[in-house]
Short mmCIF file of C-alpha atoms in Angstrom, two decimals:
data_model
loop_
_atom_site.label_atom_id
_atom_site.label_comp_id
_atom_site.label_asym_id
_atom_site.label_seq_id
_atom_site.Cartn_x
_atom_site.Cartn_y
_atom_site.Cartn_z
CA UNK Z 535 5.06 -1.57 18.33
CA UNK Z 536 5.13 1.53 16.16
CA UNK Z 537 8.90 1.09 15.87
CA UNK Z 538 8.68 -2.58 14.86
CA UNK Z 539 6.07 -1.75 12.24
CA UNK Z 540 8.08 1.11 10.74
CA UNK Z 541 11.23 -0.99 10.85
CA UNK Z 542 9.80 -3.85 8.80
CA UNK Z 543 7.88 -1.49 6.57
CA UNK Z 544 11.06 0.38 5.63
CA UNK Z 545 12.99 -2.84 5.01
CA UNK Z 546 10.47 -4.77 2.94
CA UNK Z 547 7.51 -2.72 1.75
CA UNK Z 548 9.23 0.60 1.06
CA UNK Z 549 12.53 -1.02 0.15
CA UNK Z 550 14.86 1.73 -1.11
CA UNK Z 551 15.97 -0.17 -4.20
CA UNK Z 552 12.91 -2.18 -5.18
CA UNK Z 553 10.11 0.24 -4.36
CA UNK Z 554 11.65 3.66 -4.97
CA UNK Z 555 14.81 2.91 -7.02
CA UNK Z 556 17.10 4.97 -4.84
CA UNK Z 557 20.83 4.43 -4.93
CA UNK Z 558 20.60 2.52 -8.21
CA UNK Z 559 23.87 3.91 -9.57
CA UNK Z 560 26.08 2.48 -6.86
CA UNK Z 561 23.78 -0.55 -6.64
CA UNK Z 562 24.63 -1.39 -10.26
CA UNK Z 563 28.26 -0.31 -10.16
CA UNK Z 564 29.42 -2.02 -6.96
CA UNK Z 565 27.44 -5.26 -7.12
CA UNK Z 566 29.90 -7.34 -9.13
CA UNK Z 567 31.34 -9.07 -6.03
CA UNK Z 568 29.66 -10.00 -2.75
CA UNK Z 569 32.56 -8.77 -0.59
CA UNK Z 570 32.54 -5.21 -1.95
CA UNK Z 571 28.74 -5.18 -1.90
CA UNK Z 572 28.80 -5.99 1.82
CA UNK Z 573 31.26 -3.14 2.43
CA UNK Z 574 29.13 -0.57 0.63
CA UNK Z 575 25.92 -1.89 2.19
CA UNK Z 576 27.38 -1.59 5.69
CA UNK Z 577 28.54 1.96 4.96
CA UNK Z 578 25.04 2.90 3.74
CA UNK Z 579 23.38 1.54 6.92
CA UNK Z 580 25.93 3.46 8.99
CA UNK Z 581 25.49 6.79 7.24
CA UNK Z 582 21.68 6.55 7.02
CA UNK Z 583 21.47 5.81 10.75
CA UNK Z 584 23.37 9.01 11.47
CA UNK Z 585 22.02 11.40 8.86
CA UNK Z 586 18.27 10.69 9.01
CA UNK Z 587 17.88 11.60 12.73
CA UNK Z 588 20.22 14.56 12.27
CA UNK Z 589 18.20 15.89 9.34
CA UNK Z 590 15.03 15.23 11.34
CA UNK Z 591 16.34 17.62 14.01
CA UNK Z 592 17.26 20.19 11.35
CA UNK Z 593 13.83 19.89 9.77
CA UNK Z 594 12.00 20.10 13.08
CA UNK Z 595 13.90 23.00 14.64
CA UNK Z 596 15.08 25.09 11.69
CA UNK Z 597 13.38 24.34 8.39
CA UNK Z 598 9.67 23.70 8.95
CA UNK Z 599 7.22 26.59 8.83
CA UNK Z 600 7.21 28.05 12.32
CA UNK Z 601 10.08 25.83 13.47
CA UNK Z 602 12.16 28.79 14.55
CA UNK Z 603 9.69 29.78 17.28
CA UNK Z 604 12.12 28.49 19.92
CA UNK Z 605 14.24 31.56 19.12
CA UNK Z 606 11.47 33.92 20.13
CA UNK Z 607 8.06 35.15 19.07
CA UNK Z 608 9.26 37.29 16.17
CA UNK Z 609 10.77 34.26 14.39
CA UNK Z 610 7.61 32.14 14.58
CA UNK Z 611 6.35 33.14 11.13
CA UNK Z 612 9.51 32.13 9.24
CA UNK Z 613 9.30 29.33 6.69
CA UNK Z 614 12.70 28.08 5.59
CA UNK Z 615 11.51 24.83 4.02
CA UNK Z 616 12.75 25.90 0.58
CA UNK Z 617 16.28 25.55 1.98
CA UNK Z 618 15.83 21.88 2.87
CA UNK Z 619 17.66 20.44 -0.16
CA UNK Z 620 20.78 22.49 0.41
CA UNK Z 621 20.75 21.93 4.19
CA UNK Z 622 20.23 18.18 3.88
CA UNK Z 623 22.94 17.68 1.30
CA UNK Z 624 25.37 19.84 3.30
CA UNK Z 625 24.69 17.77 6.43
CA UNK Z 626 25.19 14.57 4.51
CA UNK Z 627 28.43 15.65 2.86
CA UNK Z 628 29.81 16.95 6.15
CA UNK Z 629 28.77 13.86 8.10
CA UNK Z 630 30.35 11.58 5.52
CA UNK Z 631 33.63 13.47 5.82
CA UNK Z 632 33.41 13.43 9.61
CA UNK Z 633 32.60 9.73 9.76
CA UNK Z 634 35.52 9.07 7.44
CA UNK Z 635 37.93 10.96 9.71
CA UNK Z 636 36.61 9.37 12.93
CA UNK Z 637 36.62 5.85 11.54
CA UNK Z 638 40.13 6.30 10.16
CA UNK Z 639 41.35 7.46 13.56
CA UNK Z 640 39.72 4.87 15.79
CA UNK Z 641 39.30 1.76 13.68
CA UNK Z 642 41.81 1.40 10.85
CA UNK Z 643 40.51 -2.08 10.02
CA UNK Z 644 36.95 -0.83 9.56
CA UNK Z 645 38.35 2.10 7.59
CA UNK Z 646 40.14 -0.27 5.27
CA UNK Z 647 36.95 -2.14 4.52
CA UNK Z 648 34.60 0.88 4.34
CA UNK Z 649 37.15 3.55 3.39
CA UNK Z 650 36.87 3.70 -0.37
CA UNK Z 651 33.07 3.59 -0.23
CA UNK Z 652 32.52 6.50 2.11
CA UNK Z 653 33.18 9.32 -0.42
CA UNK Z 654 30.88 7.50 -2.88
CA UNK Z 655 28.09 7.67 -0.36
CA UNK Z 656 27.87 11.46 -0.23
CA UNK Z 657 26.34 11.37 -3.71
CA UNK Z 658 24.30 8.20 -3.21
CA UNK Z 659 20.66 9.05 -3.77
CA UNK Z 660 19.60 6.53 -1.13
CA UNK Z 661 21.05 8.76 1.58
CA UNK Z 662 19.44 12.01 0.43
CA UNK Z 663 16.30 10.08 -0.47
CA UNK Z 664 16.10 8.74 3.09
CA UNK Z 665 16.09 12.27 4.47
CA UNK Z 666 13.63 13.58 1.88
CA UNK Z 667 11.19 10.72 2.44
CA UNK Z 668 11.56 11.23 6.19
CA UNK Z 669 10.48 14.83 5.60
CA UNK Z 670 7.63 14.13 3.16
CA UNK Z 671 6.18 11.25 5.22
CA UNK Z 672 6.18 13.48 8.31
CA UNK Z 673 7.79 11.01 10.68
CA UNK Z 674 6.76 12.10 14.16
CA UNK Z 675 9.61 11.57 16.62
CA UNK Z 676 13.41 11.40 16.72
CA UNK Z 677 13.21 7.73 17.74
CA UNK Z 678 11.05 6.86 14.77
CA UNK Z 679 13.38 8.76 12.45
CA UNK Z 680 16.31 6.68 13.71
CA UNK Z 681 14.32 3.47 13.22
CA UNK Z 682 13.44 4.60 9.71
CA UNK Z 683 17.10 5.32 8.93
CA UNK Z 684 18.29 1.93 10.17
CA UNK Z 685 15.43 0.10 8.45
CA UNK Z 686 15.98 1.70 5.05
CA UNK Z 687 19.71 1.08 5.38
CA UNK Z 688 19.15 -2.61 6.05
CA UNK Z 689 16.70 -2.80 3.15
CA UNK Z 690 19.32 -1.35 0.80
CA UNK Z 691 21.95 -3.71 2.22
CA UNK Z 692 19.72 -6.74 1.57
CA UNK Z 693 19.07 -5.63 -1.99
CA UNK Z 694 22.71 -5.12 -2.95
CA UNK Z 695 23.73 -8.36 -1.22
CA UNK Z 696 21.11 -10.33 -3.14
CA UNK Z 697 21.97 -8.88 -6.55
CA UNK Z 698 25.72 -9.35 -5.96
CA UNK Z 699 25.20 -13.01 -5.11
CA UNK Z 700 23.04 -13.50 -8.21
CA UNK Z 701 25.57 -11.73 -10.45
CA UNK Z 702 28.39 -13.92 -9.15
CA UNK Z 703 26.41 -17.03 -10.08
CA UNK Z 704 25.06 -15.78 -13.39
CA UNK Z 705 28.53 -15.51 -14.83
CA UNK Z 706 28.43 -19.26 -15.42
CA UNK Z 707 25.20 -19.26 -17.39
CA UNK Z 708 24.87 -18.43 -21.07
CA UNK Z 709 23.07 -15.12 -21.20
CA UNK Z 710 22.49 -13.74 -24.75
CA UNK Z 711 25.53 -11.61 -25.59
CA UNK Z 712 23.81 -8.17 -25.86
CA UNK Z 713 22.12 -8.69 -22.50
CA UNK Z 714 25.30 -9.62 -20.65
CA UNK Z 715 26.30 -7.37 -17.76
CA UNK Z 716 24.03 -4.38 -17.42
CA UNK Z 717 20.99 -5.60 -19.34
CA UNK Z 718 20.41 -8.81 -17.44
CA UNK Z 719 21.07 -7.03 -14.13
CA UNK Z 720 18.24 -4.63 -14.89
CA UNK Z 721 15.85 -7.43 -15.75
CA UNK Z 722 16.76 -9.47 -12.66
CA UNK Z 723 16.28 -6.40 -10.47
CA UNK Z 724 12.86 -5.95 -12.06
CA UNK Z 725 11.93 -9.54 -11.26
CA UNK Z 726 13.20 -9.15 -7.69
CA UNK Z 727 11.13 -5.99 -7.35
CA UNK Z 728 8.04 -7.94 -8.41
CA UNK Z 729 8.91 -10.45 -5.69
CA UNK Z 730 9.25 -7.71 -3.10
CA UNK Z 731 5.83 -6.34 -4.03
CA UNK Z 732 4.33 -9.40 -2.34
CA UNK Z 733 5.45 -7.95 1.00
CA UNK Z 734 2.93 -5.18 0.41
CA UNK Z 735 0.20 -7.07 2.22
CA UNK Z 736 2.35 -7.66 5.29
CA UNK Z 737 1.01 -4.86 7.47
CA UNK Z 738 -2.64 -4.84 6.44
CA UNK Z 739 -3.61 -7.73 8.73
CA UNK Z 740 -4.24 -5.88 11.99
CA UNK Z 741 -6.14 -2.97 10.54
CA UNK Z 742 -9.73 -4.27 10.71
CA UNK Z 743 -11.80 -1.76 12.65
CA UNK Z 744 -13.21 -3.07 15.92
CA UNK Z 745 -16.94 -3.26 16.57
CA UNK Z 746 -16.97 -0.13 18.72
CA UNK Z 747 -15.32 1.84 15.94
CA UNK Z 748 -17.85 0.49 13.48
CA UNK Z 749 -20.76 1.65 15.62
CA UNK Z 750 -19.19 5.07 16.06
CA UNK Z 751 -18.71 5.27 12.31
CA UNK Z 752 -22.33 4.25 11.70
CA UNK Z 753 -23.60 6.89 14.10
CA UNK Z 754 -21.44 9.45 12.34
CA UNK Z 755 -22.78 8.51 8.92
CA UNK Z 756 -26.34 8.66 10.24
CA UNK Z 757 -25.67 12.14 11.56
CA UNK Z 758 -24.07 13.08 8.27
CA UNK Z 759 -27.16 11.86 6.43
CA UNK Z 760 -29.47 13.92 8.59
CA UNK Z 761 -27.20 16.91 8.15
CA UNK Z 762 -27.26 16.57 4.36
CA UNK Z 763 -31.05 16.18 4.47
CA UNK Z 764 -31.31 19.36 6.44
CA UNK Z 765 -29.14 21.15 3.93
CA UNK Z 766 -31.24 19.75 1.09
CA UNK Z 767 -34.41 20.93 2.81
CA UNK Z 768 -32.92 24.36 3.33
CA UNK Z 769 -31.97 24.67 -0.30
CA UNK Z 770 -35.49 23.62 -1.27
CA UNK Z 771 -36.88 26.34 0.95
CA UNK Z 772 -34.57 28.83 -0.70
CA UNK Z 773 -35.60 27.63 -4.12
CA UNK D 144 32.86 22.45 -35.38
CA UNK D 145 32.95 18.71 -35.96
CA UNK D 146 34.27 18.17 -32.45
CA UNK D 147 31.59 20.34 -30.92
CA UNK D 148 28.72 18.55 -32.63
CA UNK D 149 30.22 15.26 -31.45
CA UNK D 150 29.78 16.50 -27.88
CA UNK D 151 26.05 16.72 -28.44
CA UNK D 152 25.52 13.71 -30.68
CA UNK D 153 27.64 11.10 -28.87
CA UNK D 154 25.58 10.91 -25.67
CA UNK D 155 22.40 10.42 -27.68
CA UNK D 156 23.35 6.89 -28.67
CA UNK D 157 26.77 5.31 -28.35
CA UNK D 158 27.76 7.04 -25.13
CA UNK D 159 24.29 7.33 -23.62
CA UNK D 160 24.41 8.34 -19.95
CA UNK D 161 21.81 5.78 -18.88
CA UNK D 162 22.41 2.72 -20.97
CA UNK D 163 26.19 2.95 -21.41
CA UNK D 164 27.64 5.13 -18.65
CA UNK D 165 25.09 3.77 -16.11
CA UNK D 166 24.43 7.19 -14.57
CA UNK D 167 21.20 8.69 -13.32
CA UNK D 168 19.15 5.52 -13.20
CA UNK D 169 17.10 6.28 -10.08
CA UNK D 170 14.96 9.05 -11.49
CA UNK D 171 14.77 7.41 -14.90
CA UNK D 172 12.89 4.53 -13.34
CA UNK D 173 10.81 6.10 -10.64
CA UNK D 174 8.87 8.78 -12.51
CA UNK D 175 8.33 7.28 -15.96
CA UNK D 176 4.82 5.89 -15.45
CA UNK D 177 3.51 8.94 -17.34
CA UNK D 178 4.97 10.62 -20.40
CA UNK D 179 4.29 14.12 -19.07
CA UNK D 180 6.29 13.54 -15.89
CA UNK D 181 9.19 12.15 -17.93
CA UNK D 182 9.24 15.22 -20.16
CA UNK D 183 9.17 17.65 -17.25
CA UNK D 184 11.91 15.69 -15.48
CA UNK D 185 14.03 15.78 -18.66
CA UNK D 186 13.62 19.54 -18.97
CA UNK D 187 14.60 20.01 -15.32
CA UNK D 188 17.73 17.92 -15.77
CA UNK D 189 18.52 19.77 -19.02
CA UNK D 190 18.43 23.08 -17.17
CA UNK D 191 20.41 21.91 -14.14
CA UNK D 192 23.07 20.11 -16.17
CA UNK D 193 23.48 22.84 -18.80
CA UNK D 194 23.77 25.71 -16.33
CA UNK D 195 25.66 23.67 -13.72
CA UNK D 196 28.29 22.55 -16.21
CA UNK D 197 28.94 26.16 -17.24
CA UNK D 198 29.15 27.37 -13.62
CA UNK D 199 31.54 24.59 -12.59
CA UNK D 200 33.59 25.11 -15.72
CA UNK D 201 33.93 28.85 -14.95
CA UNK D 202 34.98 28.07 -11.38
CA UNK D 203 37.22 25.13 -12.24
CA UNK D 204 40.48 26.98 -11.59
CA UNK D 205 39.52 28.36 -8.19
CA UNK D 206 37.93 25.26 -6.60
CA UNK D 207 40.39 23.51 -4.27
CA UNK D 208 40.35 19.88 -5.34
CA UNK D 209 39.84 18.58 -1.79
CA UNK D 210 36.49 20.21 -1.25
CA UNK D 211 35.25 20.11 -4.83
CA UNK D 212 32.48 17.60 -4.06
CA UNK D 213 30.91 19.98 -1.55
CA UNK D 214 31.24 22.93 -3.93
CA UNK D 215 29.61 20.91 -6.70
CA UNK D 216 26.81 19.80 -4.41
CA UNK D 217 26.08 23.38 -3.37
CA UNK D 218 25.93 24.53 -7.01
CA UNK D 219 23.57 21.69 -7.95
CA UNK D 220 21.44 22.16 -4.84
CA UNK D 221 20.96 25.85 -5.62
CA UNK D 222 19.92 25.11 -9.21
CA UNK D 223 17.56 22.36 -8.05
CA UNK D 224 15.91 24.68 -5.55
CA UNK D 225 15.21 27.07 -8.45
CA UNK D 226 13.68 24.24 -10.50
CA UNK D 227 11.61 23.09 -7.53
CA UNK D 228 10.22 26.54 -6.82
CA UNK D 229 9.41 27.12 -10.50
CA UNK D 230 7.59 23.78 -10.70
CA UNK D 231 5.65 24.52 -7.53
CA UNK D 232 4.62 27.90 -8.92
CA UNK D 233 3.64 26.89 -12.46
CA UNK D 234 2.89 23.14 -12.37
CA UNK D 235 1.79 22.36 -8.84
CA UNK D 236 -0.01 19.07 -9.63
CA UNK D 237 3.03 17.76 -11.47
CA UNK D 238 5.40 18.76 -8.71
CA UNK D 239 3.26 16.65 -6.36
CA UNK D 240 3.64 13.65 -8.69
CA UNK D 241 7.39 14.11 -8.90
CA UNK D 242 7.52 14.64 -5.10
CA UNK D 243 11.01 13.96 -3.74
CA UNK D 244 12.44 13.10 -7.12
CA UNK D 245 12.96 16.76 -7.99
CA UNK D 246 15.15 17.01 -4.90
CA UNK D 247 16.94 13.86 -5.92
CA UNK D 248 18.24 15.57 -9.07
CA UNK D 249 20.94 16.81 -6.66
CA UNK D 250 22.29 13.32 -6.26
CA UNK D 251 21.52 12.30 -9.83
CA UNK D 252 24.80 10.71 -10.79
CA UNK D 253 24.66 12.17 -14.33
CA UNK D 254 25.20 15.63 -12.94
CA UNK D 255 28.07 14.84 -10.59
CA UNK D 256 29.51 12.48 -13.18
CA UNK D 257 29.61 15.13 -15.93
CA UNK D 258 31.00 17.76 -13.52
CA UNK D 259 33.82 15.44 -12.55
CA UNK D 260 34.50 13.98 -15.96
CA UNK D 261 34.08 17.04 -18.17
CA UNK D 262 33.36 20.44 -16.66
CA UNK D 263 36.41 20.37 -14.38
CA UNK D 264 38.71 20.06 -17.38
CA UNK D 265 37.08 22.04 -20.18
CA UNK D 266 36.00 25.56 -21.06
CA UNK D 267 32.47 26.91 -20.53
CA UNK D 268 31.21 26.59 -24.13
CA UNK D 269 32.30 22.99 -24.56
CA UNK D 270 31.00 22.15 -21.08
CA UNK D 271 27.65 23.69 -21.97
CA UNK D 272 27.42 21.53 -25.11
CA UNK D 273 28.43 18.45 -23.15
CA UNK D 274 25.78 19.20 -20.52
CA UNK D 275 23.07 19.67 -23.15
CA UNK D 276 24.14 16.53 -25.01
CA UNK D 277 24.09 14.32 -21.94
CA UNK D 278 20.81 15.74 -20.71
CA UNK D 279 19.31 15.01 -24.14
CA UNK D 280 20.65 11.46 -24.02
CA UNK D 281 19.00 11.08 -20.64
CA UNK D 282 15.80 12.62 -21.97
CA UNK D 283 15.61 10.17 -24.90
CA UNK D 284 15.62 7.14 -22.61
CA UNK D 285 13.15 8.74 -20.20
CA UNK D 286 10.77 9.60 -23.01
CA UNK D 287 10.99 6.14 -24.60
CA UNK D 288 10.29 4.44 -21.26
CA UNK D 289 7.54 6.91 -20.39
CA UNK D 290 5.95 6.48 -23.84
CA UNK D 291 5.71 2.70 -23.64
CA UNK D 292 4.66 2.60 -19.99
CA UNK D 293 1.86 5.12 -20.45
CA UNK D 294 0.70 3.70 -23.80
CA UNK D 295 0.59 0.06 -22.69
CA UNK D 296 -0.30 0.74 -19.08
CA UNK D 297 -3.19 3.16 -19.32
CA UNK D 298 -3.77 3.46 -23.07
CA UNK D 299 -3.11 7.21 -23.05
CA UNK D 300 -0.36 9.58 -24.19
CA UNK D 301 0.04 12.86 -22.31
CA UNK D 302 -3.42 12.14 -20.87
CA UNK D 303 -5.11 11.76 -24.30
CA UNK D 304 -6.91 8.49 -24.98
CA UNK D 305 -5.10 7.33 -28.13
CA UNK D 306 -6.29 3.73 -28.11
CA UNK D 307 -9.99 4.48 -27.70
CA UNK D 308 -12.19 4.55 -24.63
CA UNK D 309 -11.99 1.49 -22.34
CA UNK D 310 -15.43 2.13 -20.82
CA UNK D 311 -17.41 2.79 -24.00
CA UNK D 312 -15.43 0.09 -25.84
CA UNK D 313 -14.29 2.15 -28.81
CA UNK D 314 -11.10 1.87 -30.86
CA UNK D 315 -8.85 -1.05 -29.93
CA UNK D 316 -10.97 -1.87 -26.90
CA UNK D 317 -13.83 -2.83 -29.21
CA UNK D 318 -11.90 -5.90 -30.39
CA UNK D 319 -11.08 -7.04 -26.86
CA UNK D 320 -7.85 -5.19 -26.08
CA UNK D 321 -7.13 -4.64 -22.38
CA UNK D 322 -4.72 -2.23 -20.67
CA UNK D 323 -1.80 -3.92 -19.00
CA UNK D 324 -1.92 -2.32 -15.55
CA UNK D 325 1.33 -4.07 -14.69
CA UNK D 326 3.21 -1.58 -16.87
CA UNK D 327 2.35 1.15 -14.39
CA UNK D 328 4.09 -0.63 -11.52
CA UNK D 329 7.69 0.24 -10.83
CA UNK D 330 9.35 -3.12 -11.65
CA UNK D 331 8.32 -2.81 -15.30
CA UNK D 332 10.46 0.32 -15.65
CA UNK D 333 13.54 -1.78 -14.92
CA UNK D 334 12.51 -4.41 -17.42
CA UNK D 335 11.76 -1.82 -20.13
CA UNK D 336 15.20 -0.23 -19.65
CA UNK D 337 16.71 -3.74 -19.77
CA UNK D 338 15.03 -4.32 -23.11
CA UNK D 339 16.25 -0.95 -24.46
CA UNK D 340 19.79 -1.96 -23.52
CA UNK D 341 19.27 -5.30 -25.24
CA UNK D 342 18.08 -3.67 -28.47
CA UNK D 343 20.86 -1.08 -28.44
CA UNK D 344 23.60 -3.63 -27.88
CA UNK D 345 22.36 -6.03 -30.50
CA UNK D 346 22.46 -3.19 -33.04
CA UNK D 347 25.96 -2.08 -32.03
CA UNK D 348 28.03 -5.15 -31.19
CA UNK D 349 31.02 -3.11 -29.96
CA UNK D 350 29.07 -2.17 -26.83
CA UNK D 351 28.66 -5.77 -25.63
CA UNK D 352 30.29 -6.50 -22.27
CA UNK D 353 32.61 -9.51 -21.94
#
C-alpha cells in the first residue's frame, strides 16, 4: 500500500515538471515532436529507475552521519553528507555512460531510439533532483526508493508527452507573433501545472483519525493541560 | 575593449540565457516566490559560473574531449559544495528555503552550456567576463520574477510591507486591495516568465520565432 501511495504521489502530486520544475531545459528543448519526446521520456524513466536506488544505497551506507559504522566502531562518528552532491553526480554520469555502452551492445534498436538522448540526461536536473529529493524526503527503504524513481520518471514522461502533443497541434493556430514558440509553451505549461495542482487532494481521503486515536489524543491533551497547570502553580509558588 | 564589454552586455538582453538561450529554467522558476531567495540564488550562480568558467578555461587544453562532461561536472560540484556550506554557515534559514535547489545548480544548464559553448574555446579573462555576463542575465530575470511574485503575492519586498498592513487595513489595503495568493504558487512563475518573453520579443522583433 505504501508503494502504491508513493507511486501515485510521485507521478501526480509531486510531478517533476509541474510541481518542482525539474528537467525544464530538456523539457522545452526536446518537446517539438511527439516521437522524440517519447524517446527522451523513456530514457529518463530508465535512468531514474537505476540511479535513485543506487544513490539511496550510497546515501545509506556511505554518506549519512554514522553510515560508515559497518566498517567498524571507529568510523561511526564520520559524517560525509557534504560530499553528497559530488557523489550523486558522479554516480549519475557513470551510470549514464554504462547504460549507453550496455544498451549499444545488447539492443542496437533501442540504442538507436534512445542513443542521442542518453548523454543529454547526465545533465538533466530531473535525474539529480530525483536523488536529492530522495535524500531530503528521507525515503525509508530500497524498495520505496525504486518506486519513487520509477514514479517520478513516469511523471516526467507524461509531462513531456502532453506538452509535445499540444505543441504539435498549436502550430496550426494563430498565436500572437512575439509569443510563438517559447513564450506560449511557458504559458501552457503554467496552465497545465494549475491543472495538476488539483491532484493535490488525491491522498488526503484516508487520513481521518479513527475514534480510538481521537480518544488517545484527548487523553493526551487532558494530561498536557494538567501538566501545564502544575507548571503554572509551581511558578506561582516561586513567585 | 568593445568586444569585452559586449561579452557582459549581450546576455543582459538580446542573448539572455533564460529567455533566448532557454538555459537554466528550473531554478529560475522554483525559488522565485520571494525576492530574497532570488537574489541569493543569483549570487550563488554568479560565483559558480564566474569561477567555473575560469577554471575550465585554464584546463581547456588538458581535458580529453571524451570525458570532458565528467570533468566539468566535478568542477561545478566542488564549487556548489562550497556555496552550499557557506549558505548553511551564514544564512541557515535561507538555505532551508532553497533546499535541494542549491544542489541543482550543478545541473543548471546555464553552467554546462557556457562551459561547452565558451570556456572550452576561450582564454580565462574572456571566459570570466562571459560567465559574469551570463550570470547577470540570469539574475535579471530571477529578480524581475521574484519582484513581481513577492509584491503581488504577499504585498512585501524583501520581507518589508510596502503596500501597507493587510490586518490593520493601512495603505492600499484601506481601499479594498487584496493580495493575490495565487502568485505564490509555482505555476504563476511559468506564466510570469512567459509574459517577460512576450514583452521582450514585441520590443525586439528580430527575436520572434517562425
